[in-house]
Amino acid sequence: MRITRKQFTTLALAAAALACAGGAAAQGYPAKPVTFVVPTAAGGTTDLSARMVAQALGPVLGQSVVADNKGGGNGAIAASIVKRAEPDGYTLLMQYSGYHVISPHLTKAPQWDLKDFQPIANVISAPQIIVVRDGLPVKTLPELIAYAKANPGKLNYASSGNGSLQHVTGAMLEQQGGVKMVHVPYKGTGPALQDLLGGQVDLTFGTAPPFMPHIQSGKLRVLAVTGKERLPSLPNAPTTAEAGYPGVNATSWFALFAPAAVPKPVIDKLAADLKKVVEDPAFRKKAEEQGATADYLGPQQLGERVKADYANWAGVIKSSRIEAE
């Protein structure tokens, strides 16, 4: 297909206009409050991360930043809202890795695709912990496996939804331990935590922040950490490798994404301001106290992590025989 000089000039002018529009958008950004759409109910690590970042980012941006919980659909409700939002940088997705790189493999009729979003920055990372209700007669991970073998099908575990990282972690533990448990999906960690405290479920997997107060009060018991190292906030909790199950290894990350068409200058500004927030010593200390790590990755690095994790979890799901809904 040949392009005339007139057509070329028109395309060049259009491209220049778009570039100018993007630059102007960045210069005036933000001119109003920014919203983080959160794909979970209140109370889980995604929600806590969103509120922690929003509180710290507001003064840096010079505008208020609010968290809006839109849980359900394994993150699809929130993702769909942000996908359809005006691409101006005022509506962003505070995403949980399980929903971003695991759920797509387990959804028969997806409402969004990775290409619908562009990465801004990773802000928090945290390993999963294995937590049981206080009344369950086990104190270590090997004791949990022994109990599950002695009581096949009796133990149930909560997750934040089918295909969530908690669900996949549970499947990995079943596979590694040679046991079978009943999976009970919830619409987020918050509701799952409430039923765990109430004794309706026996155990769950999740990042430490929402569980810490209840572990410290003795209402819940942590058996192991699914990362490579022990958590400073839970020094007595062994890693799954130390407990004899090195194959149970799962770490969550929490990151901000924007609609695909948001101008690059806006993305760059958000990424730079988030870097200031995440690398602030006070923010890092607060994250560590919660059992998480302040972990900044810029747009390119986050994009690379998404691609790598998406491919990795596809293999885990296949080997764990988790079926799509």
Coordinates of C-alpha atoms in Angstrom, one line a residue:
M1 CA 0.0 0.0 0.0
R2 CA 1.5 3.3 -1.1
I3 CA 1.1 6.5 1.0
T4 CA 0.9 9.8 -0.7
R5 CA 2.9 12.8 0.6
K6 CA -0.4 14.4 1.6
Q7 CA -1.4 11.3 3.6
F8 CA 2.0 11.1 5.2
T9 CA 1.8 14.8 6.3
T10 CA -1.7 14.2 7.7
L11 CA -0.4 11.2 9.7
A12 CA 2.6 13.1 11.0
L13 CA 0.5 16.0 12.1
A14 CA -1.9 13.6 13.9
A15 CA 1.0 11.9 15.7
A16 CA 2.4 15.2 16.7
A17 CA -1.0 16.3 18.0
L18 CA -1.3 13.1 20.1
A19 CA 2.2 13.7 21.5
C20 CA 1.3 17.2 22.4
A21 CA -1.9 16.1 24.0
G22 CA -0.1 13.5 26.0
G23 CA 2.5 16.1 27.2
A24 CA -0.3 18.6 28.1
A25 CA -2.1 15.9 30.0
A26 CA 1.0 15.2 32.0
Q27 CA 1.7 18.8 32.7
G28 CA -1.7 19.4 34.2
Y29 CA -1.9 16.0 35.9
P30 CA -3.5 15.5 38.3
A31 CA -6.1 18.2 38.4
K32 CA -8.6 16.1 40.5
P33 CA -8.7 13.1 42.8
V34 CA -7.3 9.8 41.6
T35 CA -9.2 6.6 42.3
F36 CA -7.6 3.1 42.9
V37 CA -10.2 0.5 42.0
V38 CA -9.6 -2.5 44.3
P39 CA -10.6 -6.0 43.1
T40 CA -11.3 -7.3 46.6
A41 CA -13.5 -6.7 49.5
A42 CA -12.1 -4.6 52.4
G43 CA -9.7 -6.3 54.8
G44 CA -7.3 -8.2 52.6
T45 CA -3.7 -7.3 51.6
T46 CA -4.8 -5.9 48.2
D47 CA -7.1 -3.5 50.1
L48 CA -4.6 -2.7 52.8
S49 CA -1.9 -2.1 50.1
A50 CA -4.2 0.2 48.2
R51 CA -5.0 2.3 51.2
M52 CA -1.4 2.4 52.4
V53 CA -0.2 3.6 49.0
A54 CA -3.1 6.0 48.5
Q55 CA -2.4 7.7 51.8
A56 CA 1.3 8.2 51.0
L57 CA 0.8 9.1 47.3
G58 CA -1.8 11.8 47.9
P59 CA 0.7 14.4 49.3
V60 CA 3.2 13.6 46.5
L61 CA 0.7 14.1 43.8
G62 CA -0.9 17.1 45.4
Q63 CA -4.4 15.5 45.1
S64 CA -6.4 13.0 47.2
V65 CA -6.2 9.4 46.2
V66 CA -9.1 7.2 47.2
A67 CA -9.6 3.4 47.2
D68 CA -12.8 2.0 45.8
N69 CA -13.5 -1.7 46.6
K70 CA -15.2 -3.5 43.7
G71 CA -14.7 -7.2 44.7
G72 CA -16.1 -10.2 42.9
G73 CA -15.6 -12.2 39.8
N74 CA -12.1 -13.1 40.7
G75 CA -11.1 -9.6 40.0
A76 CA -13.1 -9.3 36.8
I77 CA -15.5 -6.6 38.1
A78 CA -12.7 -4.2 39.0
A79 CA -10.7 -4.9 35.9
S80 CA -13.7 -4.3 33.7
I81 CA -14.4 -1.0 35.3
V82 CA -10.8 0.2 34.8
K83 CA -10.7 -1.2 31.3
R84 CA -13.7 0.9 30.3
A85 CA -12.6 4.0 32.2
E86 CA -11.6 7.2 30.5
P87 CA -7.9 6.8 29.7
D88 CA -6.8 9.9 31.6
G89 CA -5.0 8.5 34.6
Y90 CA -7.7 9.2 37.1
T91 CA -9.0 5.6 37.4
L92 CA -6.3 3.0 38.1
L93 CA -6.4 -0.7 39.0
M94 CA -4.7 -1.7 42.3
Q95 CA -4.1 -5.3 41.1
Y96 CA -3.4 -8.5 43.0
S97 CA -1.1 -10.9 41.2
G98 CA -3.3 -13.9 41.6
Y99 CA -6.1 -12.2 39.6
H100 CA -3.7 -10.8 37.0
V101 CA -1.6 -13.9 36.1
I102 CA -3.6 -16.8 37.5
S103 CA -7.3 -16.1 37.0
P104 CA -7.0 -15.6 33.2
H105 CA -5.9 -19.3 32.9
L106 CA -9.1 -20.4 34.8
T107 CA -11.8 -18.2 33.2
K108 CA -13.7 -19.7 30.3
A109 CA -15.3 -16.4 29.3
P110 CA -12.8 -13.6 30.2
Q111 CA -14.0 -10.1 30.5
W112 CA -10.6 -8.5 30.1
D113 CA -7.2 -9.3 28.7
L114 CA -3.6 -8.4 29.7
K115 CA -3.4 -6.0 26.7
D116 CA -6.2 -3.9 28.1
F117 CA -3.8 -2.5 30.7
Q118 CA -0.4 -1.0 30.9
P119 CA 1.8 -1.4 33.9
I120 CA 2.6 1.5 36.2
A121 CA 4.5 0.2 39.2
N122 CA 4.7 -2.7 41.6
V123 CA 4.4 -1.5 45.2
I124 CA 4.2 -4.4 47.6
S125 CA 5.3 -8.1 47.5
A126 CA 4.6 -10.7 50.1
P127 CA 4.9 -14.5 50.5
Q128 CA 1.8 -16.5 51.4
I129 CA 1.5 -17.9 55.0
I130 CA -0.4 -21.0 56.0
V131 CA -2.8 -20.1 58.8
V132 CA -5.1 -22.4 60.8
R133 CA -7.9 -21.7 63.3
D134 CA -6.8 -22.0 66.9
G135 CA -9.0 -25.0 67.6
L136 CA -7.4 -27.2 64.9
P137 CA -5.2 -29.8 66.7
V138 CA -2.0 -29.1 64.7
K139 CA 0.9 -26.9 65.4
T140 CA 3.3 -27.6 62.5
L141 CA 2.9 -28.2 58.7
P142 CA 3.9 -31.9 59.0
E143 CA 1.2 -32.3 61.7
L144 CA -1.4 -30.6 59.3
I145 CA -0.5 -33.1 56.6
A146 CA -0.7 -36.0 59.0
Y147 CA -4.1 -34.8 60.2
A148 CA -5.4 -34.5 56.6
K149 CA -4.2 -38.0 55.8
A150 CA -5.9 -39.4 58.9
N151 CA -9.1 -37.4 58.1
P152 CA -9.5 -37.5 54.3
G153 CA -11.9 -34.9 53.0
K154 CA -12.5 -33.4 56.5
L155 CA -10.3 -30.4 56.3
N156 CA -11.4 -27.4 54.3
Y157 CA -9.5 -24.3 53.3
A158 CA -10.6 -20.8 52.3
S159 CA -9.4 -18.8 49.4
S160 CA -10.3 -15.4 47.9
G161 CA -11.8 -17.1 44.9
N162 CA -11.4 -19.9 42.4
G163 CA -8.1 -19.4 40.7
S164 CA -6.7 -17.1 43.3
L165 CA -3.2 -17.6 44.6
Q166 CA -4.6 -19.0 47.8
H167 CA -6.5 -21.6 45.8
V168 CA -3.4 -22.5 43.8
T169 CA -1.3 -22.7 47.0
G170 CA -3.8 -25.0 48.5
A171 CA -3.7 -27.2 45.4
M172 CA 0.1 -27.3 45.5
L173 CA 0.0 -28.3 49.2
E174 CA -2.4 -31.1 48.4
Q175 CA -0.2 -32.3 45.6
Q176 CA 3.1 -32.1 47.6
G177 CA 1.5 -33.6 50.7
G178 CA -0.5 -36.3 49.0
V179 CA -3.7 -35.2 50.7
K180 CA -7.2 -34.0 49.7
M181 CA -8.9 -31.0 51.2
V182 CA -12.2 -29.2 50.4
H183 CA -11.7 -25.8 48.7
V184 CA -14.1 -23.0 49.9
P185 CA -13.9 -19.9 47.7
Y186 CA -14.8 -16.4 49.0
K187 CA -15.1 -13.0 47.4
G188 CA -11.8 -11.8 48.9
T189 CA -9.5 -12.4 51.9
G190 CA -11.6 -10.3 54.3
P191 CA -14.7 -12.6 54.2
A192 CA -12.5 -15.7 54.3
L193 CA -10.7 -14.4 57.3
Q194 CA -14.0 -13.8 59.2
D195 CA -15.1 -17.4 58.6
L196 CA -11.7 -18.7 59.6
L197 CA -12.0 -16.7 62.9
G198 CA -15.5 -18.0 63.3
G199 CA -14.5 -21.6 62.8
Q200 CA -16.5 -22.2 59.6
V201 CA -13.2 -23.1 57.8
D202 CA -10.1 -24.8 59.1
L203 CA -7.2 -23.0 57.3
T204 CA -6.3 -20.6 54.6
F205 CA -3.3 -19.2 52.7
G206 CA -2.7 -15.5 52.3
T207 CA -0.2 -12.7 52.7
A208 CA 0.4 -11.8 56.3
P209 CA -0.9 -8.2 56.8
P210 CA -4.6 -9.0 57.5
F211 CA -3.8 -12.0 59.7
M212 CA -1.1 -10.4 61.9
P213 CA -3.4 -9.0 64.6
H214 CA -5.1 -12.3 65.0
I215 CA -1.9 -14.3 65.0
Q216 CA -0.5 -12.0 67.7
S217 CA -3.7 -12.4 69.8
G218 CA -3.6 -16.2 69.5
K219 CA -6.8 -16.5 67.6
L220 CA -5.0 -17.9 64.6
R221 CA -1.8 -20.0 64.3
V222 CA 0.7 -19.7 61.5
L223 CA 2.3 -23.0 60.4
A224 CA 4.7 -21.9 57.6
V225 CA 5.7 -19.2 55.2
T226 CA 5.6 -20.1 51.5
G227 CA 8.5 -17.8 50.5
K228 CA 12.2 -18.6 50.3
E229 CA 13.0 -16.8 53.6
R230 CA 11.3 -16.4 57.0
L231 CA 9.4 -13.1 57.6
P232 CA 11.0 -10.7 60.1
S233 CA 7.6 -10.1 61.6
L234 CA 7.1 -13.9 62.1
P235 CA 10.6 -15.1 63.0
N236 CA 9.4 -18.4 64.5
A237 CA 7.4 -19.5 61.4
P238 CA 9.5 -21.8 59.3
T239 CA 9.5 -21.7 55.5
T240 CA 7.7 -24.5 53.7
A241 CA 11.1 -25.7 52.6
E242 CA 12.3 -25.9 56.2
A243 CA 9.1 -27.8 57.0
G244 CA 9.8 -30.4 54.3
Y245 CA 7.7 -29.1 51.5
P246 CA 9.9 -27.0 49.2
G247 CA 7.5 -27.4 46.3
V248 CA 5.0 -25.1 48.0
N249 CA 6.4 -21.8 47.1
A250 CA 4.1 -18.8 46.3
T251 CA 4.6 -15.1 46.6
S252 CA 2.0 -12.4 45.8
W253 CA 2.6 -9.0 44.4
F254 CA 0.4 -5.9 44.4
A255 CA 0.8 -3.4 41.6
L256 CA -0.9 -0.5 39.8
F257 CA -2.1 -0.7 36.2
A258 CA -3.8 1.9 34.0
P259 CA -6.1 1.6 31.0
A260 CA -4.1 0.8 27.8
A261 CA -4.6 4.2 26.2
V262 CA -3.4 6.4 29.1
P263 CA -0.7 8.8 27.7
K264 CA 2.9 7.7 28.5
P265 CA 3.8 11.0 30.2
V266 CA 1.0 10.4 32.8
I267 CA 2.3 6.8 33.3
D268 CA 5.8 8.1 33.7
K269 CA 4.8 10.7 36.3
L270 CA 2.8 8.2 38.3
A271 CA 5.7 5.7 38.2
A272 CA 8.2 8.3 39.4
D273 CA 5.9 9.5 42.2
L274 CA 5.2 5.9 43.3
K275 CA 8.9 5.2 43.4
K276 CA 9.3 8.1 45.9
V277 CA 6.5 6.6 48.0
V278 CA 7.7 3.0 48.0
E279 CA 11.3 3.8 48.6
D280 CA 10.5 6.1 51.6
P281 CA 11.9 4.5 54.8
A282 CA 8.7 5.1 56.7
F283 CA 6.7 3.2 54.0
R284 CA 9.2 0.4 53.9
K285 CA 9.1 0.0 57.7
K286 CA 5.3 0.0 57.8
A287 CA 5.2 -2.7 55.1
E288 CA 7.7 -4.9 56.9
E289 CA 5.8 -4.6 60.2
Q290 CA 2.8 -6.0 58.3
G291 CA 4.7 -9.0 57.0
A292 CA 5.2 -7.6 53.5
T293 CA 8.0 -5.9 51.5
A294 CA 8.0 -2.5 49.8
D295 CA 9.0 -3.7 46.4
Y296 CA 9.2 -1.1 43.6
L297 CA 9.3 -2.1 40.0
G298 CA 8.8 0.5 37.2
P299 CA 6.6 0.0 34.1
Q300 CA 9.1 -2.1 32.1
Q301 CA 10.1 -4.3 35.0
L302 CA 6.6 -4.9 36.0
G303 CA 5.6 -5.7 32.5
E304 CA 8.4 -8.3 32.4
R305 CA 7.3 -9.8 35.7
V306 CA 3.7 -10.1 34.4
K307 CA 4.8 -12.0 31.3
A308 CA 7.1 -14.4 33.3
D309 CA 4.6 -15.1 36.0
Y310 CA 1.8 -15.6 33.5
A311 CA 3.8 -18.3 31.8
N312 CA 5.0 -19.9 35.0
W313 CA 1.5 -20.2 36.6
A314 CA 0.1 -21.7 33.5
G315 CA 2.4 -24.7 34.1
V316 CA 1.6 -24.9 37.8
I317 CA -2.2 -24.9 37.1
K318 CA -1.8 -27.6 34.5
S319 CA 0.2 -29.8 36.8
S320 CA -2.2 -29.2 39.7
R321 CA -5.2 -30.1 37.5
I322 CA -7.2 -27.0 38.5
E323 CA -10.2 -26.7 36.2
A324 CA -11.5 -23.4 34.7
E325 CA -14.9 -22.2 35.7

